[in-house]
Amino acid sequence: MFLKRLELNHYRNYPHVEISTDQNINIFVGPNAQGKTNLLESIYVLALTKSHRTHQDKELIEWQEDHARLFGEVERRYGTSTLDLTISGKGKKAKVNGLEQKKLSQFIGALNVVMFAPEDLEIVKGSPGIRRRFLDMEIGQVYPSYLYDLTQYQKILVQRNNLLKQSFPPSTANSAMLDVWNEQLASFGVKIMKKRQSFIKKLQSWAEQIHRGITNGKESLRVEYAPSFGDGHFEDESVLLDRFMIKLSQIKEQEMRRGVSLIGPHRDDLLFCINDKDVQTFGSQGQQRTTALSLKLAEIELIREEVGEYPVLLLDDVLSELDEYRQTQLIQTFQKKVQTFITTTGLESVHLDQLDHAAVFHVSNGSVIDRS
């Protein structure tokens, strides 16, 4: 998978920019607050139609403009395609090869990316919500149907929570309506949980192998699914659906008193253990950083396994955050097999002697100059 060209119009601090990105390694160099991260973010948005930095789409549009447009030319093993995404106050319009896609889920997956940024350490040590977002974004670009199920689940969850807020003291009518929402919540919830279970099992397999290599066999990493009920080892969907419905009936009065949905995928979590100790609680900063690195490298291999080719790798000011050994491990992983985009404030933080045929772009106040 290869991003050959990127064009932005009214995106963040870029009125207009066109970049030929036809090298395996593309490095954006410049001082802070000049727009380097915006370039990597735009590639991420072109792949997933969402930013990893904000939930507010209006922040992606240049100040005093009414829309932003992102255009990319992507080369894959079955041919070259063009991706065109317009973001405005009215929503998003996405085109593949000039044809508008009725659903964004039909657009997502045309370009696969893995983003690695300093804040990804929060996946390991941050809140469960950060880990759920990580799961949703990564599963969604490999299995677009997951995004549909997730969207439906979230809509049902809003309606169910609204009903719960009105249900104390409980009435017969509200209780009957809650039973209807329960069936729908469980139906979509089970699909999400099964897909998360499958994804995490594959991620664990790759992450364990990679982490053992990074630590020279001294540490064993385990990634576990921690659902809001049960132990994460599910049977088939029908059995899980029964368990979901039984659990909902058991906590019905508690939910009505509190006015909120207490179980479901919206309360799932991920656990990381090194040598059987919880990394979030007991791990050193170095172990947490290595866990995050192992996760990202595992993502690369998992996507390659699922879609048949490597994703594009986005490294936002990461190399300077890693010690020399971890930086070498990362470079050796992506060298010659994964197209990589790197941001840095100075080339001294990048081991250029380890990189072959890198294109260097200097970024300054919304302009990009190719100096390679």
mmCIF file of C-alpha atoms in Angstrom:
data_model
loop_
_atom_site.group_PDB
_atom_site.id
_atom_site.type_symbol
_atom_site.label_atom_id
_atom_site.label_comp_id
_atom_site.label_asym_id
_atom_site.label_seq_id
_atom_site.Cartn_x
_atom_site.Cartn_y
_atom_site.Cartn_z
ATOM 1 C CA MET A 1 0.000 0.000 0.000
ATOM 2 C CA PHE A 2 1.481 3.311 -1.099
ATOM 3 C CA LEU A 3 0.302 6.920 -0.919
ATOM 4 C CA LYS A 4 1.719 8.476 -4.083
ATOM 5 C CA ARG A 5 0.252 11.974 -3.846
ATOM 6 C CA LEU A 6 -1.469 14.144 -1.279
ATOM 7 C CA GLU A 7 -3.401 17.358 -1.927
ATOM 8 C CA LEU A 8 -5.036 19.546 0.733
ATOM 9 C CA ASN A 9 -7.339 22.515 0.319
ATOM 10 C CA HIS A 10 -8.365 24.683 3.311
ATOM 11 C CA TYR A 11 -7.228 21.996 5.730
ATOM 12 C CA ARG A 12 -6.100 23.333 9.127
ATOM 13 C CA ASN A 13 -3.324 25.865 8.361
ATOM 14 C CA TYR A 14 -2.956 24.801 4.696
ATOM 15 C CA PRO A 15 -4.845 26.968 2.178
ATOM 16 C CA HIS A 16 -3.483 24.692 -0.562
ATOM 17 C CA VAL A 17 -0.657 22.190 -0.757
ATOM 18 C CA GLU A 18 0.269 19.382 -3.140
ATOM 19 C CA ILE A 19 2.944 16.854 -2.230
ATOM 20 C CA SER A 20 4.437 14.038 -4.261
ATOM 21 C CA THR A 21 4.923 11.265 -1.717
ATOM 22 C CA ASP A 22 6.426 8.596 -3.932
ATOM 23 C CA GLN A 23 9.288 7.549 -1.638
ATOM 24 C CA ASN A 24 9.187 4.727 0.901
ATOM 25 C CA ILE A 25 10.164 7.141 3.673
ATOM 26 C CA ASN A 26 8.942 10.753 3.794
ATOM 27 C CA ILE A 27 10.236 13.058 6.537
ATOM 28 C CA PHE A 28 8.572 16.366 7.456
ATOM 29 C CA VAL A 29 11.034 18.649 9.248
ATOM 30 C CA GLY A 30 10.393 21.995 10.904
ATOM 31 C CA PRO A 31 9.887 23.871 14.185
ATOM 32 C CA ASN A 32 6.851 23.197 16.349
ATOM 33 C CA ALA A 33 3.447 24.707 15.442
ATOM 34 C CA GLN A 34 4.209 24.933 11.712
ATOM 35 C CA GLY A 35 1.862 22.189 10.494
ATOM 36 C CA LYS A 36 3.886 18.961 10.468
ATOM 37 C CA THR A 37 1.379 17.035 12.569
ATOM 38 C CA ASN A 38 -1.454 18.471 10.450
ATOM 39 C CA LEU A 39 0.034 16.707 7.410
ATOM 40 C CA LEU A 40 0.115 13.334 9.153
ATOM 41 C CA GLU A 41 -3.352 13.950 10.565
ATOM 42 C CA SER A 42 -4.679 14.646 7.062
ATOM 43 C CA ILE A 43 -3.459 11.217 5.871
ATOM 44 C CA TYR A 44 -5.142 9.642 8.895
ATOM 45 C CA VAL A 45 -8.391 11.518 8.160
ATOM 46 C CA LEU A 46 -8.225 10.501 4.493
ATOM 47 C CA ALA A 47 -8.078 6.870 5.649
ATOM 48 C CA LEU A 48 -10.601 6.913 8.489
ATOM 49 C CA THR A 49 -12.681 10.109 7.875
ATOM 50 C CA LYS A 50 -11.958 11.054 11.509
ATOM 51 C CA SER A 51 -9.100 12.767 13.290
ATOM 52 C CA HIS A 52 -7.106 11.123 16.067
ATOM 53 C CA ARG A 53 -6.769 14.562 17.727
ATOM 54 C CA THR A 54 -10.287 16.018 17.834
ATOM 55 C CA HIS A 55 -13.949 15.023 17.677
ATOM 56 C CA GLN A 56 -14.863 18.419 16.179
ATOM 57 C CA ASP A 57 -14.730 18.269 12.375
ATOM 58 C CA LYS A 58 -14.939 22.074 12.145
ATOM 59 C CA GLU A 59 -11.432 22.241 13.638
ATOM 60 C CA LEU A 60 -10.118 20.544 10.494
ATOM 61 C CA ILE A 61 -11.332 23.399 8.275
ATOM 62 C CA GLU A 62 -9.137 26.438 7.694
ATOM 63 C CA TRP A 63 -10.221 29.525 9.633
ATOM 64 C CA GLN A 64 -13.050 31.449 7.918
ATOM 65 C CA GLU A 65 -13.478 28.793 5.196
ATOM 66 C CA ASP A 66 -16.624 26.690 4.827
ATOM 67 C CA HIS A 67 -15.052 23.389 3.832
ATOM 68 C CA ALA A 68 -11.835 21.374 3.671
ATOM 69 C CA ARG A 69 -10.929 18.959 0.894
ATOM 70 C CA LEU A 70 -8.435 16.102 1.047
ATOM 71 C CA PHE A 71 -7.305 14.221 -2.024
ATOM 72 C CA GLY A 72 -4.972 11.254 -2.279
ATOM 73 C CA GLU A 73 -3.698 8.854 -4.887
ATOM 74 C CA VAL A 74 -3.218 5.371 -3.460
ATOM 75 C CA GLU A 75 -1.420 2.466 -5.081
ATOM 76 C CA ARG A 76 -2.421 -0.999 -3.955
ATOM 77 C CA ARG A 77 -1.651 -4.472 -5.229
ATOM 78 C CA TYR A 78 -4.815 -4.503 -7.374
ATOM 79 C CA GLY A 79 -4.254 -1.033 -8.899
ATOM 80 C CA THR A 80 -4.269 2.695 -8.234
ATOM 81 C CA SER A 81 -7.277 4.593 -6.894
ATOM 82 C CA THR A 82 -8.083 8.178 -5.970
ATOM 83 C CA LEU A 83 -9.641 9.172 -2.646
ATOM 84 C CA ASP A 84 -11.507 12.452 -2.296
ATOM 85 C CA LEU A 85 -12.947 13.619 1.039
ATOM 86 C CA THR A 86 -14.767 16.929 1.602
ATOM 87 C CA ILE A 87 -15.568 18.103 5.130
ATOM 88 C CA SER A 88 -18.060 20.902 5.756
ATOM 89 C CA GLY A 89 -20.685 22.059 8.216
ATOM 90 C CA LYS A 90 -23.174 19.884 6.329
ATOM 91 C CA GLY A 91 -21.151 16.720 6.881
ATOM 92 C CA LYS A 92 -18.740 14.713 4.772
ATOM 93 C CA LYS A 93 -18.709 13.627 1.152
ATOM 94 C CA ALA A 94 -16.398 10.806 0.161
ATOM 95 C CA LYS A 95 -15.487 9.659 -3.345
ATOM 96 C CA VAL A 96 -13.447 6.729 -4.609
ATOM 97 C CA ASN A 97 -12.264 7.100 -8.200
ATOM 98 C CA GLY A 98 -14.716 9.985 -8.596
ATOM 99 C CA LEU A 99 -17.745 7.965 -7.449
ATOM 100 C CA GLU A 100 -19.510 9.256 -4.339
ATOM 101 C CA GLN A 101 -19.931 6.647 -1.595
ATOM 102 C CA LYS A 102 -23.368 6.502 0.024
ATOM 103 C CA LYS A 103 -21.866 5.499 3.375
ATOM 104 C CA LEU A 104 -18.536 6.496 4.891
ATOM 105 C CA SER A 105 -18.033 2.829 5.835
ATOM 106 C CA GLN A 106 -17.779 2.118 2.089
ATOM 107 C CA PHE A 107 -14.918 4.635 1.870
ATOM 108 C CA ILE A 108 -12.997 3.534 4.953
ATOM 109 C CA GLY A 109 -10.510 0.777 4.194
ATOM 110 C CA ALA A 110 -9.434 2.078 0.782
ATOM 111 C CA LEU A 111 -6.333 3.370 2.584
ATOM 112 C CA ASN A 112 -5.063 1.642 5.733
ATOM 113 C CA VAL A 113 -2.865 3.517 8.192
ATOM 114 C CA VAL A 114 -1.207 2.990 11.546
ATOM 115 C CA MET A 115 -0.486 6.149 13.545
ATOM 116 C CA PHE A 116 2.158 6.214 16.262
ATOM 117 C CA ALA A 117 2.364 9.410 18.334
ATOM 118 C CA PRO A 118 3.694 10.265 21.822
ATOM 119 C CA GLU A 119 0.146 10.365 23.186
ATOM 120 C CA ASP A 120 -0.263 6.685 22.254
ATOM 121 C CA LEU A 121 1.348 5.930 25.609
ATOM 122 C CA GLU A 122 -2.127 6.803 26.945
ATOM 123 C CA ILE A 123 -3.443 3.610 25.329
ATOM 124 C CA VAL A 124 -1.470 1.767 27.988
ATOM 125 C CA LYS A 125 -1.759 4.075 31.005
ATOM 126 C CA GLY A 126 -4.819 6.224 30.205
ATOM 127 C CA SER A 127 -8.561 5.750 30.653
ATOM 128 C CA PRO A 128 -10.645 2.825 29.288
ATOM 129 C CA GLY A 129 -12.299 5.256 26.856
ATOM 130 C CA ILE A 130 -8.952 5.809 25.123
ATOM 131 C CA ARG A 131 -8.469 2.074 24.704
ATOM 132 C CA ARG A 132 -12.000 1.620 23.345
ATOM 133 C CA ARG A 133 -11.378 4.381 20.803
ATOM 134 C CA PHE A 134 -8.130 2.657 19.802
ATOM 135 C CA LEU A 135 -10.029 -0.595 19.255
ATOM 136 C CA ASP A 136 -12.856 1.036 17.322
ATOM 137 C CA MET A 137 -10.584 2.948 14.942
ATOM 138 C CA GLU A 138 -8.308 0.004 14.209
ATOM 139 C CA ILE A 139 -11.006 -2.642 13.845
ATOM 140 C CA GLY A 140 -13.124 -0.270 11.756
ATOM 141 C CA GLN A 141 -10.548 0.221 9.020
ATOM 142 C CA VAL A 142 -10.050 -3.537 8.610
ATOM 143 C CA TYR A 143 -13.720 -4.530 8.993
ATOM 144 C CA PRO A 144 -15.971 -1.652 7.787
ATOM 145 C CA SER A 145 -19.126 -3.555 8.843
ATOM 146 C CA TYR A 146 -17.928 -3.106 12.431
ATOM 147 C CA LEU A 147 -18.428 0.653 12.085
ATOM 148 C CA TYR A 148 -22.055 0.146 11.053
ATOM 149 C CA ASP A 149 -22.734 -2.088 14.068
ATOM 150 C CA LEU A 150 -20.964 0.386 16.357
ATOM 151 C CA THR A 151 -22.961 3.340 15.026
ATOM 152 C CA GLN A 152 -26.239 1.498 15.492
ATOM 153 C CA TYR A 153 -25.243 0.456 18.998
ATOM 154 C CA GLN A 154 -24.370 4.029 19.965
ATOM 155 C CA LYS A 155 -27.718 5.326 18.676
ATOM 156 C CA ILE A 156 -29.600 2.670 20.657
ATOM 157 C CA LEU A 157 -27.487 3.434 23.735
ATOM 158 C CA VAL A 158 -28.481 7.126 23.622
ATOM 159 C CA GLN A 159 -32.172 6.239 23.367
ATOM 160 C CA ARG A 160 -31.905 3.652 26.141
ATOM 161 C CA ASN A 161 -30.103 6.066 28.481
ATOM 162 C CA ASN A 162 -32.765 8.699 27.828
ATOM 163 C CA LEU A 163 -35.429 6.186 28.820
ATOM 164 C CA LEU A 164 -33.528 5.129 31.947
ATOM 165 C CA LYS A 165 -33.338 8.736 33.105
ATOM 166 C CA GLN A 166 -37.146 8.838 33.029
ATOM 167 C CA SER A 167 -37.696 5.423 34.599
ATOM 168 C CA PHE A 168 -37.490 5.979 38.348
ATOM 169 C CA PRO A 169 -39.787 5.220 39.929
ATOM 170 C CA PRO A 170 -40.402 2.539 37.253
ATOM 171 C CA SER A 171 -43.686 2.374 35.341
ATOM 172 C CA THR A 172 -45.139 -0.539 33.431
ATOM 173 C CA ALA A 173 -44.864 1.322 30.120
ATOM 174 C CA ASN A 174 -41.223 2.301 30.677
ATOM 175 C CA SER A 175 -40.346 -1.208 31.772
ATOM 176 C CA ALA A 176 -41.880 -2.676 28.603
ATOM 177 C CA MET A 177 -40.074 -0.136 26.399
ATOM 178 C CA LEU A 178 -36.802 -0.940 28.150
ATOM 179 C CA ASP A 179 -37.233 -4.601 27.203
ATOM 180 C CA VAL A 180 -37.453 -3.534 23.541
ATOM 181 C CA TRP A 181 -34.277 -1.466 23.771
ATOM 182 C CA ASN A 182 -32.539 -4.329 25.594
ATOM 183 C CA GLU A 183 -33.070 -6.676 22.662
ATOM 184 C CA GLN A 184 -31.642 -4.161 20.194
ATOM 185 C CA LEU A 185 -28.731 -3.192 22.453
ATOM 186 C CA ALA A 186 -27.771 -6.824 22.994
ATOM 187 C CA SER A 187 -28.164 -7.707 19.316
ATOM 188 C CA PHE A 188 -25.635 -5.107 18.109
ATOM 189 C CA GLY A 189 -23.555 -5.335 21.286
ATOM 190 C CA VAL A 190 -22.845 -9.025 20.734
ATOM 191 C CA LYS A 191 -21.564 -8.379 17.199
ATOM 192 C CA ILE A 192 -19.188 -5.699 18.508
ATOM 193 C CA MET A 193 -17.945 -7.902 21.362
ATOM 194 C CA LYS A 194 -17.280 -10.882 19.080
ATOM 195 C CA LYS A 195 -15.323 -8.737 16.638
ATOM 196 C CA ARG A 196 -13.312 -7.174 19.466
ATOM 197 C CA GLN A 197 -12.586 -10.609 20.882
ATOM 198 C CA SER A 198 -11.306 -11.870 17.531
ATOM 199 C CA PHE A 199 -9.242 -8.724 16.869
ATOM 200 C CA ILE A 200 -7.614 -8.720 20.328
ATOM 201 C CA LYS A 201 -6.725 -12.403 20.041
ATOM 202 C CA LYS A 202 -4.869 -11.716 16.776
ATOM 203 C CA LEU A 203 -3.298 -8.542 18.178
ATOM 204 C CA GLN A 204 -2.083 -10.489 21.229
ATOM 205 C CA SER A 205 -0.423 -13.085 19.021
ATOM 206 C CA TRP A 206 1.616 -10.494 17.124
ATOM 207 C CA ALA A 207 2.299 -8.194 20.095
ATOM 208 C CA GLU A 208 3.632 -11.021 22.262
ATOM 209 C CA GLN A 209 6.066 -12.105 19.559
ATOM 210 C CA ILE A 210 7.259 -8.549 18.824
ATOM 211 C CA HIS A 211 7.593 -7.584 22.498
ATOM 212 C CA ARG A 212 9.679 -10.664 23.217
ATOM 213 C CA GLY A 213 12.022 -9.649 20.403
ATOM 214 C CA ILE A 214 12.342 -6.040 21.600
ATOM 215 C CA THR A 215 13.168 -7.182 25.153
ATOM 216 C CA ASN A 216 15.548 -9.947 24.030
ATOM 217 C CA GLY A 217 13.218 -12.574 25.466
ATOM 218 C CA LYS A 218 13.278 -11.109 28.980
ATOM 219 C CA GLU A 219 9.613 -10.061 29.030
ATOM 220 C CA SER A 220 6.357 -11.659 27.955
ATOM 221 C CA LEU A 221 3.469 -9.351 26.985
ATOM 222 C CA ARG A 222 -0.158 -10.427 27.274
ATOM 223 C CA VAL A 223 -3.047 -8.412 25.827
ATOM 224 C CA GLU A 224 -6.458 -9.315 27.252
ATOM 225 C CA TYR A 225 -10.027 -8.347 26.458
ATOM 226 C CA ALA A 226 -11.843 -7.138 29.581
ATOM 227 C CA PRO A 227 -15.561 -6.927 28.683
ATOM 228 C CA SER A 228 -18.072 -5.299 31.021
ATOM 229 C CA PHE A 229 -19.424 -8.741 31.936
ATOM 230 C CA GLY A 230 -17.954 -12.223 31.643
ATOM 231 C CA ASP A 231 -14.304 -13.102 31.237
ATOM 232 C CA GLY A 232 -13.801 -12.364 27.538
ATOM 233 C CA HIS A 233 -13.874 -16.030 26.493
ATOM 234 C CA PHE A 234 -17.139 -16.186 24.574
ATOM 235 C CA GLU A 235 -18.963 -19.041 22.949
ATOM 236 C CA ASP A 236 -21.029 -18.490 19.789
ATOM 237 C CA GLU A 237 -23.174 -15.391 19.308
ATOM 238 C CA SER A 238 -26.450 -16.994 20.420
ATOM 239 C CA VAL A 239 -24.961 -18.052 23.781
ATOM 240 C CA LEU A 240 -23.419 -14.626 24.304
ATOM 241 C CA LEU A 241 -26.727 -12.962 23.390
ATOM 242 C CA ASP A 242 -28.512 -15.016 26.066
ATOM 243 C CA ARG A 243 -25.875 -14.071 28.640
ATOM 244 C CA PHE A 244 -26.176 -10.381 27.678
ATOM 245 C CA MET A 245 -29.985 -10.437 28.069
ATOM 246 C CA ILE A 246 -29.804 -12.270 31.406
ATOM 247 C CA LYS A 247 -27.286 -9.754 32.735
ATOM 248 C CA LEU A 248 -29.492 -6.844 31.615
ATOM 249 C CA SER A 249 -32.489 -8.330 33.444
ATOM 250 C CA GLN A 250 -30.383 -8.806 36.597
ATOM 251 C CA ILE A 251 -29.319 -5.152 36.768
ATOM 252 C CA LYS A 252 -32.577 -3.641 35.499
ATOM 253 C CA GLU A 253 -33.584 -1.982 38.788
ATOM 254 C CA GLN A 254 -30.046 -0.739 39.396
ATOM 255 C CA GLU A 255 -29.919 0.884 35.962
ATOM 256 C CA MET A 256 -33.309 2.529 36.494
ATOM 257 C CA ARG A 257 -32.154 3.993 39.806
ATOM 258 C CA ARG A 258 -28.920 5.322 38.335
ATOM 259 C CA GLY A 259 -30.381 6.357 34.972
ATOM 260 C CA VAL A 260 -27.557 4.935 32.859
ATOM 261 C CA SER A 261 -26.621 1.744 30.984
ATOM 262 C CA LEU A 262 -24.150 -0.185 33.126
ATOM 263 C CA ILE A 263 -23.013 -3.006 30.826
ATOM 264 C CA GLY A 264 -22.168 -3.368 27.160
ATOM 265 C CA PRO A 265 -19.283 -2.649 24.768
ATOM 266 C CA HIS A 266 -19.319 1.020 25.835
ATOM 267 C CA ARG A 267 -17.796 -0.160 29.143
ATOM 268 C CA ASP A 268 -15.249 -2.659 27.790
ATOM 269 C CA ASP A 269 -11.523 -2.352 28.444
ATOM 270 C CA LEU A 270 -8.136 -3.777 27.446
ATOM 271 C CA LEU A 271 -5.562 -5.144 29.887
ATOM 272 C CA PHE A 272 -1.796 -5.312 29.330
ATOM 273 C CA CYS A 273 0.388 -7.569 31.439
ATOM 274 C CA ILE A 274 4.157 -8.047 31.367
ATOM 275 C CA ASN A 275 5.321 -11.234 33.070
ATOM 276 C CA ASP A 276 1.783 -11.470 34.531
ATOM 277 C CA LYS A 277 1.916 -7.990 36.143
ATOM 278 C CA ASP A 278 -0.470 -5.200 35.133
ATOM 279 C CA VAL A 279 1.586 -2.722 33.079
ATOM 280 C CA GLN A 280 -0.770 0.182 33.785
ATOM 281 C CA THR A 281 -0.368 -0.149 37.558
ATOM 282 C CA PHE A 282 3.007 -1.781 38.077
ATOM 283 C CA GLY A 283 4.940 -1.197 34.846
ATOM 284 C CA SER A 284 7.819 1.258 34.578
ATOM 285 C CA GLN A 285 7.641 4.085 32.038
ATOM 286 C CA GLY A 286 10.063 2.120 29.862
ATOM 287 C CA GLN A 287 7.809 -0.946 29.976
ATOM 288 C CA GLN A 288 4.740 1.151 29.193
ATOM 289 C CA ARG A 289 6.563 2.722 26.247
ATOM 290 C CA THR A 290 7.719 -0.674 24.973
ATOM 291 C CA THR A 291 4.171 -2.033 25.308
ATOM 292 C CA ALA A 292 2.828 0.851 23.199
ATOM 293 C CA LEU A 293 5.558 0.272 20.595
ATOM 294 C CA SER A 294 4.806 -3.473 20.494
ATOM 295 C CA LEU A 295 1.102 -2.715 19.985
ATOM 296 C CA LYS A 296 1.761 -0.438 17.026
ATOM 297 C CA LEU A 297 4.160 -2.862 15.371
ATOM 298 C CA ALA A 298 1.595 -5.623 15.954
ATOM 299 C CA GLU A 299 -1.071 -3.488 14.262
ATOM 300 C CA ILE A 300 1.100 -3.257 11.156
ATOM 301 C CA GLU A 301 1.433 -7.024 10.907
ATOM 302 C CA LEU A 302 -2.228 -7.664 11.756
ATOM 303 C CA ILE A 303 -3.460 -5.347 8.999
ATOM 304 C CA ARG A 304 -1.063 -6.960 6.537
ATOM 305 C CA GLU A 305 -2.420 -10.365 7.556
ATOM 306 C CA GLU A 306 -6.054 -9.276 7.174
ATOM 307 C CA VAL A 307 -5.956 -7.151 3.993
ATOM 308 C CA GLY A 308 -2.997 -8.728 2.223
ATOM 309 C CA GLU A 309 -0.633 -5.743 2.221
ATOM 310 C CA TYR A 310 1.099 -3.451 4.659
ATOM 311 C CA PRO A 311 -0.587 -0.216 5.801
ATOM 312 C CA VAL A 312 0.982 3.225 5.639
ATOM 313 C CA LEU A 313 2.834 4.077 8.870
ATOM 314 C CA LEU A 314 2.596 7.566 10.410
ATOM 315 C CA LEU A 315 5.213 8.478 13.054
ATOM 316 C CA ASP A 316 4.429 11.819 14.697
ATOM 317 C CA ASP A 317 7.500 13.045 16.603
ATOM 318 C CA VAL A 318 8.077 9.535 17.912
ATOM 319 C CA LEU A 319 11.711 8.770 17.092
ATOM 320 C CA SER A 320 13.035 11.450 19.438
ATOM 321 C CA GLU A 321 10.927 9.898 22.220
ATOM 322 C CA LEU A 322 12.571 6.477 21.855
ATOM 323 C CA ASP A 323 16.002 5.447 23.056
ATOM 324 C CA GLU A 324 18.508 4.332 20.433
ATOM 325 C CA TYR A 325 17.697 0.622 20.787
ATOM 326 C CA ARG A 326 13.929 1.059 20.426
ATOM 327 C CA GLN A 327 14.390 3.503 17.566
ATOM 328 C CA THR A 328 16.569 0.952 15.752
ATOM 329 C CA GLN A 329 13.936 -1.754 16.345
ATOM 330 C CA LEU A 330 11.247 0.482 14.858
ATOM 331 C CA ILE A 331 13.316 1.507 11.831
ATOM 332 C CA GLN A 332 14.282 -2.085 11.086
ATOM 333 C CA THR A 333 10.610 -3.061 11.174
ATOM 334 C CA PHE A 334 9.349 -0.548 8.614
ATOM 335 C CA GLN A 335 12.477 -0.267 6.450
ATOM 336 C CA LYS A 336 11.826 -1.427 2.876
ATOM 337 C CA LYS A 337 8.358 -2.886 3.511
ATOM 338 C CA VAL A 338 6.113 -0.146 4.939
ATOM 339 C CA GLN A 339 5.710 3.326 3.458
ATOM 340 C CA THR A 340 6.418 5.642 6.364
ATOM 341 C CA PHE A 341 5.780 9.328 7.113
ATOM 342 C CA ILE A 342 7.848 10.884 9.908
ATOM 343 C CA THR A 343 7.637 14.286 11.586
ATOM 344 C CA THR A 344 10.565 15.736 13.495
ATOM 345 C CA THR A 345 11.857 19.134 14.635
ATOM 346 C CA GLY A 346 15.383 18.259 13.495
ATOM 347 C CA LEU A 347 17.070 15.573 11.443
ATOM 348 C CA GLU A 348 19.551 14.955 14.255
ATOM 349 C CA SER A 349 16.860 12.920 16.041
ATOM 350 C CA VAL A 350 16.506 10.607 13.037
ATOM 351 C CA HIS A 351 19.125 7.978 12.222
ATOM 352 C CA LEU A 352 19.375 8.910 8.541
ATOM 353 C CA ASP A 353 22.281 6.511 8.155
ATOM 354 C CA GLN A 354 19.765 3.697 8.733
ATOM 355 C CA LEU A 355 17.261 4.994 6.187
ATOM 356 C CA ASP A 356 17.371 4.291 2.455
ATOM 357 C CA HIS A 357 16.069 6.822 -0.072
ATOM 358 C CA ALA A 358 14.241 9.139 2.326
ATOM 359 C CA ALA A 359 12.463 12.223 0.966
ATOM 360 C CA VAL A 360 12.876 15.270 3.216
ATOM 361 C CA PHE A 361 10.265 18.051 3.262
ATOM 362 C CA HIS A 362 10.757 21.311 5.161
ATOM 363 C CA VAL A 363 7.533 22.623 6.699
ATOM 364 C CA SER A 364 7.055 26.266 7.600
ATOM 365 C CA ASN A 365 3.800 28.121 8.352
ATOM 366 C CA GLY A 366 1.572 26.100 6.069
ATOM 367 C CA SER A 367 4.029 25.610 3.205
ATOM 368 C CA VAL A 368 5.942 22.462 2.288
ATOM 369 C CA ILE A 369 9.229 22.494 0.364
ATOM 370 C CA ASP A 370 10.814 19.311 -0.980
ATOM 371 C CA ARG A 371 14.527 19.380 -0.089
ATOM 372 C CA SER A 372 15.335 15.727 -0.731
#
